[in-house]
XYZ file of C-alpha atoms in Angstrom:
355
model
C 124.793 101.202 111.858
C 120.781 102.368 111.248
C 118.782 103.088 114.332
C 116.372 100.646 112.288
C 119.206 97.977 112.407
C 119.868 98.719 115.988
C 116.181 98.279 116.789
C 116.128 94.796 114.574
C 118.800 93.617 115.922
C 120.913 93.372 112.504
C 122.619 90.012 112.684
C 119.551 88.482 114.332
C 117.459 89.268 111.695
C 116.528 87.048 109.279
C 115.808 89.988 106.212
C 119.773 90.414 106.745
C 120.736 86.887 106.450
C 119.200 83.329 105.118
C 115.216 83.597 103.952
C 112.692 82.177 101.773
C 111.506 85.209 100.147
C 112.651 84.152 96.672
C 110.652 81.116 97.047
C 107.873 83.554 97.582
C 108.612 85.611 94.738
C 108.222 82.302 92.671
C 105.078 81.480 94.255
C 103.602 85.042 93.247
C 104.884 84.833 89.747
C 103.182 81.652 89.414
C 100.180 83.229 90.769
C 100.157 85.759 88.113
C 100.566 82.840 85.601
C 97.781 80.587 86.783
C 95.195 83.757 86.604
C 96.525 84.905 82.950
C 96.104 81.008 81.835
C 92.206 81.592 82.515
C 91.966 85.143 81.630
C 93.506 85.070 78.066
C 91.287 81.673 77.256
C 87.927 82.346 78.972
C 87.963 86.263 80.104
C 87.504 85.145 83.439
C 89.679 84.059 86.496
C 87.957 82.022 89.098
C 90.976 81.741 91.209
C 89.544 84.420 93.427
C 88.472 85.647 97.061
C 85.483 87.794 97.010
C 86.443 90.144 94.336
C 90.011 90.325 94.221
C 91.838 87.729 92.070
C 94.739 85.602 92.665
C 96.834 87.352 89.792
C 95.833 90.909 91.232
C 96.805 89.528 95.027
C 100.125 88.727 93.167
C 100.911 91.750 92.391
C 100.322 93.528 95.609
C 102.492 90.920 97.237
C 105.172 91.774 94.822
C 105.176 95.651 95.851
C 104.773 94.702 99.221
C 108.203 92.580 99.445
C 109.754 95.249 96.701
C 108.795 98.071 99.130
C 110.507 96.106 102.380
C 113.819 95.125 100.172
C 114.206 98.805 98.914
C 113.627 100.501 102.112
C 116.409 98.247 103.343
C 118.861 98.849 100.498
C 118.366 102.757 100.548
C 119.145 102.592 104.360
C 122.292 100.241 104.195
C 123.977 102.048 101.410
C 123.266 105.536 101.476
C 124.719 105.751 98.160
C 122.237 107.790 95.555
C 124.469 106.418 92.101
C 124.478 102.728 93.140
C 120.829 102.920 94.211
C 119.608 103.993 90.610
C 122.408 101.704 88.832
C 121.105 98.868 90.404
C 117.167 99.930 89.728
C 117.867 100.386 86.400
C 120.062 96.611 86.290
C 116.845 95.241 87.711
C 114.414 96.434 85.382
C 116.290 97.179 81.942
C 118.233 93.818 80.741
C 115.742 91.175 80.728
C 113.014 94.091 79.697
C 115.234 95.360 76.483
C 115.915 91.219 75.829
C 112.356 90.544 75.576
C 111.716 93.855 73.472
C 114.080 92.137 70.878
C 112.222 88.812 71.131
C 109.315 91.075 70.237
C 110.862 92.240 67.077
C 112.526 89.067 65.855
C 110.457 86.338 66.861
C 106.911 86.836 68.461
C 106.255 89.799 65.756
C 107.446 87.538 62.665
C 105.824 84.605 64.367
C 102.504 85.781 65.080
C 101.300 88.389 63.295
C 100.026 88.739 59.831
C 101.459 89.099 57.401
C 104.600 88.573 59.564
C 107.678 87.216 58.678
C 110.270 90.041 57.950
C 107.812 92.764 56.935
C 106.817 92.769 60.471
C 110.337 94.574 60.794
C 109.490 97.018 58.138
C 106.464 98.582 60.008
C 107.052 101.117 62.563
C 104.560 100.300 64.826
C 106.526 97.762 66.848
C 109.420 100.140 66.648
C 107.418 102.361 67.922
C 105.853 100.107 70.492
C 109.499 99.245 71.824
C 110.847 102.735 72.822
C 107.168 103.349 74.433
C 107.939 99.955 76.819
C 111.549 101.043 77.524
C 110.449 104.879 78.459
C 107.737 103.377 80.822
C 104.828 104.438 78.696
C 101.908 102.129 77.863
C 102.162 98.452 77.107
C 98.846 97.266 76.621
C 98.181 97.085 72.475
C 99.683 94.356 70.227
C 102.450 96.186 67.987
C 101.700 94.978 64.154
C 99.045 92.738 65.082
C 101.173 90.717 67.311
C 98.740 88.098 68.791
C 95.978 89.383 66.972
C 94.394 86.856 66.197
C 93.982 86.267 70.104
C 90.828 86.440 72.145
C 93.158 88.738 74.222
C 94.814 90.951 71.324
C 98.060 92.102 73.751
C 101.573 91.568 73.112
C 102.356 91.280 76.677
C 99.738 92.019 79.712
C 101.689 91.653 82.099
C 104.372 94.624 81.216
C 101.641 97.653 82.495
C 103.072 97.120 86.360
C 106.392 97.417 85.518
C 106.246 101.210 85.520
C 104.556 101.667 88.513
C 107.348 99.637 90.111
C 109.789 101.889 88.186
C 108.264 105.141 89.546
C 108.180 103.866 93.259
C 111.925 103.290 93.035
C 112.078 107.055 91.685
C 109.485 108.014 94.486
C 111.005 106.164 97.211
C 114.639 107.329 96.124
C 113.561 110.838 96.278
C 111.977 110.936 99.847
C 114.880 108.817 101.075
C 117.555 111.112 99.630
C 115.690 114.650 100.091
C 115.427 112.635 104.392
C 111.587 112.775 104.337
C 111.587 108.699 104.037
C 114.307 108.566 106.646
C 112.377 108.786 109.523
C 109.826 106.017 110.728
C 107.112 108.347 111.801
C 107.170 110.003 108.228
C 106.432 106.713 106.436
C 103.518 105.489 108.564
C 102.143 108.859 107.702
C 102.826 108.531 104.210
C 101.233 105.159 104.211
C 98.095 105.926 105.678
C 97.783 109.065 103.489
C 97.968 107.179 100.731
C 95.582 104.440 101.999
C 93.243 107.258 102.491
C 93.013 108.664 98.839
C 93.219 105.469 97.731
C 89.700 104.644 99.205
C 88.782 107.454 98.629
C 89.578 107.221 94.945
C 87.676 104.158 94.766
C 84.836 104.499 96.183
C 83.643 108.343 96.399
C 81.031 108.776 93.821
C 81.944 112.776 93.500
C 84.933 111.915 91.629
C 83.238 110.418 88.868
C 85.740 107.862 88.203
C 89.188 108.838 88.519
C 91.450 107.315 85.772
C 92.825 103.995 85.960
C 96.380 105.320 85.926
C 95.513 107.607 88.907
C 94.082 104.080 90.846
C 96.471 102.227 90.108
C 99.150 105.024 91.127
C 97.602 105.050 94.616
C 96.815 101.174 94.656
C 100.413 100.531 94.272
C 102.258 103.027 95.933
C 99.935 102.354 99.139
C 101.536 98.384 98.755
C 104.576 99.382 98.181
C 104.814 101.765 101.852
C 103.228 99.190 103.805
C 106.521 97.737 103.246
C 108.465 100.353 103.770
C 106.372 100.558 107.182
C 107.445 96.448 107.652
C 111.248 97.599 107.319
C 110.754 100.839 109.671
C 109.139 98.613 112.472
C 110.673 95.399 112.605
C 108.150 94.317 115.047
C 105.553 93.924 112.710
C 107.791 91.745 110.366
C 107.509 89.036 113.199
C 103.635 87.982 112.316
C 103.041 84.940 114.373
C 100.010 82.600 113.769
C 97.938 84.272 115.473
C 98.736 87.336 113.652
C 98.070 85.227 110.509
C 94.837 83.725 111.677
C 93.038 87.111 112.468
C 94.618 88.874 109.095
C 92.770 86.000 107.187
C 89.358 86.285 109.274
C 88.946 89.678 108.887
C 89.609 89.734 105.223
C 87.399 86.443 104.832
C 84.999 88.438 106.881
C 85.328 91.973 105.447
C 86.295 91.434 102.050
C 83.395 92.742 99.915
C 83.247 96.202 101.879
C 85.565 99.284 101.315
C 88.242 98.164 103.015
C 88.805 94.800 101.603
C 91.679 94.983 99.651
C 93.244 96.793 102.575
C 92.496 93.643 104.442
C 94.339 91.740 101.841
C 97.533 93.887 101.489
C 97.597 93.161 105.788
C 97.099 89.058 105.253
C 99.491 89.102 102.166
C 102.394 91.228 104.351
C 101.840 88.914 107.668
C 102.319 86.087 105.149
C 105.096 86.873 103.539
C 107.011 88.004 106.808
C 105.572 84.692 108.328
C 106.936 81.985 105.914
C 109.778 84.187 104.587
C 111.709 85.657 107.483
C 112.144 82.035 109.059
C 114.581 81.316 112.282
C 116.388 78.204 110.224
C 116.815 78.260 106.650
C 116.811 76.203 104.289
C 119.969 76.305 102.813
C 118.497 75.214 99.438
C 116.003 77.526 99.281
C 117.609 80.793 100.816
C 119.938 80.403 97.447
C 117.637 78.954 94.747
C 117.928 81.554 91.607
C 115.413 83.988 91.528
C 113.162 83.640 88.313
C 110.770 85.426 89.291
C 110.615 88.705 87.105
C 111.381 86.513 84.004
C 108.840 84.229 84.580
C 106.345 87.594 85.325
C 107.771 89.527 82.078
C 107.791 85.893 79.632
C 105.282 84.036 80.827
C 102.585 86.118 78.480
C 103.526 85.843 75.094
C 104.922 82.393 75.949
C 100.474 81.695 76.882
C 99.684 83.384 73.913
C 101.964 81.582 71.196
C 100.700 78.132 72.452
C 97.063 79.113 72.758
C 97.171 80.099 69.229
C 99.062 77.033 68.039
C 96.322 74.861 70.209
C 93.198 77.702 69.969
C 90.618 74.912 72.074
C 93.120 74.768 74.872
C 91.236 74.552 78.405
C 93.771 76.891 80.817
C 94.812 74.133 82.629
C 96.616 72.351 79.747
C 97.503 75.698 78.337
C 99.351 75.793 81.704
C 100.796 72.721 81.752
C 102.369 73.010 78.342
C 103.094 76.273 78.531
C 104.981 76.145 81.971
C 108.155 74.417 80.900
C 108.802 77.096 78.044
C 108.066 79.698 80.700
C 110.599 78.307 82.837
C 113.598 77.489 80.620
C 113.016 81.262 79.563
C 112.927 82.463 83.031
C 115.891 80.312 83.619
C 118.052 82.187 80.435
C 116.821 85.036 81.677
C 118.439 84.430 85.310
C 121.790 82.895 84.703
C 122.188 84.643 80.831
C 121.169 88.163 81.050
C 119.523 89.149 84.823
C 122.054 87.778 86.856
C 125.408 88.873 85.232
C 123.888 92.172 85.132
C 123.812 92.605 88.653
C 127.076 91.848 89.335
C 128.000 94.979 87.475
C 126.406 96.950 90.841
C 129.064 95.063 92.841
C 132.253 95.103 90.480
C 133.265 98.933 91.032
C 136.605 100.327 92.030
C 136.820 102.747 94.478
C 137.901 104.824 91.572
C 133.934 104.522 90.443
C 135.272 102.273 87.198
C 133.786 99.337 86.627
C 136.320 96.561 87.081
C 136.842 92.840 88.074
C 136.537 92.527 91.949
């Protein structure tokens, strides 16, 4: 057993039993909905604090949790093969499913000319393999959604390599036994907090790239939880906790260190109302739709905002979230979910096999 277990107190613990953190995950996922509703129809989300938006909050909340749950994994199972299998299970099946729904129905659908010639260009074959190697996402393949005030297939897909690389990063400094030790990660954490600041505000770098931001902006979410698994104290954020977290960011928002602010509320949250003492039975095993609803939910807003162009976002939302759903749901219980049973149905042999 860890020394982090033996300092959490495994079987106390709620990360290694019953939570609500899927329900979170939902409730993030549905974030990011609500703010692309208002972005793809007006170029504007409202749902904001100070500057930072409700979709963009979202996000760091899902590399927060993503950080604690992988620190976690790497140090229960030591196992280098099953750690990237079950990355790439994550990621790959739903992602490669909604590639193909690309080709054969949004492209067809809603482009022009479209139909089967939208097959016949390269461009969205091209577009494809790009998404699947983890380059950019952010164009609309064969005038997918062209027609759109917000010409992108899918705007949502340009995290999904970040997350990618952190599992590559975190793998790395967790295998080479620089990520093994507590002391390291703070470090590594507040180093990256640092050039992140520094990144965005220091006028002598005359505007680093967005990739290079964003690099820094997620990787610095993604080790504060790291740093929530390494120190189980600070995964026990009490109100009071809560209550300052939220004043100082309410307070501090605008300046420098607002978003760091954030990242601090958004963890205390998340361990608050996700590692509870009792249950709920219901919730601790709801499915977890959350990545299909984050990877579907955008070319599910733009279809029906072009079928219905004078849509105001919140009935763009409200007919748009049952179709969102069901094809989170399909996603879950057809293709996600099956897949990562294959991580558990090995042989000691290393075959894969019925359990």
């Amino acid at each position: 057993m860890s020394n982090v277990a033996n300092q959490s107190g495994l079987w106390a613990d709620p990360l290694f039993g019953a939570n609500h953190f899927t329900l979170l995950r939902w409730g993030l996922a549905l974030g990011v909905v609500v703010g692309h509703a208002w972005l793809i129809t007006t170029g504007y989300e409202p749902t904001r604090i100070h500057d930072w938006t409700l979709s963009y909050l979202a996000v760091n909340g899902f590399f927060i949790l993503s950080g604690l749950l992988i620190a976690k994994s790497l140090e229960m199972r030591k196992d280098v093969k099953g750690y990237a299998r079950s990355r790439l299970l994550r990621i790959y099946p739903a992602l490669i499913v909604l590639m193909l729904a690309l080709l054969f129905f949004f492209g067809p659908a809603f482009s022009n000319p479209g139909g089967i010639r939208y097959l016949v260009d390269s461009e969205p074959w091209t577009y494809v393999l790009r998404v699947l190697l983890m380059g950019d996402p952010l164009s609309a393949p064969g005038g997918v959604f062209g027609m759109s005030s917000d010409p992108v297939f899918n705007g949502a897909l340009w995290t999904i390599r970040y997350e990618m690389l952190a599992y590559v990063l975190a793998g790395i400094g967790f295998f080479s036994g620089f990520l093994k030790n507590r002391w390291r990660v703070l470090t590594s954490l507040l180093i990256s907090q640092l050039f992140y600041l520094v990144l965005q505000h220091a006028s002598i770098l005359n505007d680093a790239p967005d990739g290079v931001v964003a690099l820094f902006r997620f990787t610095t979410a993604f080790l504060l939880g790291m740093t929530l698994w390494h120190f189980p104290v600070l995964r026990r954020a009490g109100w009071l906790s809560i209550c300052v977290a939220i004043g100082s960011f309410l307070l501090l928002g605008r300046t420098p260190i607002g978003e760091t602010l954030a990242n601090i509320t958004l963890a205390a949250g998340l361990m608050h109302f996700g590692l509870v003492r009792s249950a709920s039975r219901t919730i601790a095993t709801m499915p977890d739709y959350s990545y299909g609803i984050y990877i579907w939910h955008y070319p599910v807003l733009q279809s029906v905002l072009l079928l219905n162009p004078d849509m105001h976002p919140v009935a763009l939302l409200a007919v748009s979230a049952p179709p969102v759903i069901l094809a989170a749901a399909a996603s879950w219980h057809v293709i996600e979910k099956p897949a990562l049973q294959l991580k558990k149905r090995r042989r000691t042999t290393g075959r894969l096999g019925e359990r």
